[in-house]
Coordinates of C-alpha atoms in Angstrom, one line a residue:
X1 CA -9.4 -8.0 11.9
X2 CA -6.5 -8.5 9.6
X3 CA -6.6 -7.5 5.9
X4 CA -4.6 -9.2 3.2
X5 CA -3.8 -7.1 0.2
X6 CA -3.4 -8.9 -3.2
X7 CA -1.6 -7.2 -6.1
X8 CA -3.2 -8.1 -9.5
X9 CA -2.1 -5.7 -12.2
X10 CA -0.6 -2.4 -13.0
X11 CA 2.0 -0.3 -11.2
X12 CA 3.3 -0.7 -7.7
X13 CA 1.2 0.4 -4.8
X14 CA 2.5 1.3 -1.3
X15 CA 0.6 0.3 1.8
X16 CA 1.2 2.6 4.8
X17 CA 0.6 1.4 8.3
X18 CA 0.3 3.6 11.4
X19 CA 0.9 1.9 14.7
X20 CA -0.3 3.1 18.2
X21 CA 3.3 4.1 19.1
X22 CA 3.5 6.4 16.1
X23 CA 5.6 4.1 14.0
X24 CA 5.0 4.1 10.3
X25 CA 5.6 1.1 8.0
X26 CA 5.7 1.2 4.2
X27 CA 5.2 -2.0 2.2
X28 CA 5.3 -2.0 -1.6
X29 CA 3.0 -4.4 -3.6
X30 CA 3.8 -4.9 -7.2
X31 CA 4.8 -7.1 -10.1
X32 CA 8.5 -6.9 -9.8
X33 CA 9.3 -9.7 -7.3
X34 CA 13.0 -10.0 -8.1
X35 CA 14.1 -6.4 -8.1
X36 CA 13.5 -4.1 -5.2
X37 CA 11.1 -4.9 -2.3
X38 CA 7.8 -5.5 -4.1
X39 CA 5.5 -8.3 -2.8
X40 CA 2.5 -10.0 -4.5
X41 CA 0.5 -9.8 -1.3
X42 CA 0.8 -8.5 2.2
X43 CA -1.3 -8.8 5.4
X44 CA -1.9 -5.7 7.6
X45 CA -2.3 -6.9 11.2
X46 CA -5.5 -6.3 13.2
X47 CA -6.0 -2.9 15.0
X48 CA -3.6 -1.0 12.7
X49 CA -4.6 2.1 10.8
X50 CA -3.6 1.9 7.1
X51 CA -3.9 3.4 3.7
X52 CA -2.2 3.2 0.3
X53 CA -0.9 5.3 -2.5
X54 CA 0.5 4.7 -6.0
X55 CA 4.2 4.2 -5.4
X56 CA 5.3 6.2 -8.4
X57 CA 3.1 9.2 -7.5
X58 CA 4.8 10.0 -4.2
X59 CA 8.5 10.5 -3.4
X60 CA 10.4 11.3 -0.2
X61 CA 13.3 13.7 0.1
X62 CA 16.5 12.7 2.0
X63 CA 15.2 14.3 5.1
X64 CA 12.0 12.3 5.0
X65 CA 9.7 15.1 3.6
X66 CA 6.9 14.0 1.4
X67 CA 7.1 15.1 -2.2
X68 CA 4.3 14.5 -4.7
X69 CA 5.1 13.7 -8.3
X70 CA 3.4 15.4 -11.2
X71 CA -0.1 14.2 -12.1
X72 CA -0.1 11.2 -14.5
X73 CA -2.7 9.9 -16.9
X74 CA -4.9 7.5 -14.8
X75 CA -6.0 5.5 -17.8
X76 CA -2.4 4.4 -18.3
X77 CA -1.1 4.4 -14.8
X78 CA -3.1 2.4 -12.3
X79 CA -2.8 -0.4 -9.7
X80 CA -5.4 -3.1 -9.4
X81 CA -5.5 -4.7 -6.0
X82 CA -7.9 -6.7 -3.8
X83 CA -8.3 -7.0 0.0
X84 CA -9.4 -10.0 1.9
X85 CA -10.7 -9.5 5.5
X86 CA -10.6 -12.1 8.2
X87 CA -12.8 -12.4 10.0
X88 CA -15.3 -10.9 7.6
X89 CA -15.8 -7.1 7.7
X90 CA -19.1 -6.0 9.3
X91 CA -20.1 -2.3 9.7
X92 CA -21.5 -3.1 13.3
X93 CA -17.9 -3.7 14.4

């Protein structure tokens, strides 16, 4: 099943996809549609593992190493998103 992520409010959120061949794909959802690569919505294809993280909380070094930013106040720094599944999600699947 495909899942469409919708950005509603707050700070950018990065969706990470992991494909069967080991390829990673990063897509940034956010409010800034004219600067950078932020999108208001994005669809993750079927049969792809995925997750997400607050874009401003994680950074990468030039060699690709993951660097975590200092903790921020969650009451002031958040991302509000929604996900739509098609066909509908069922635990039996």
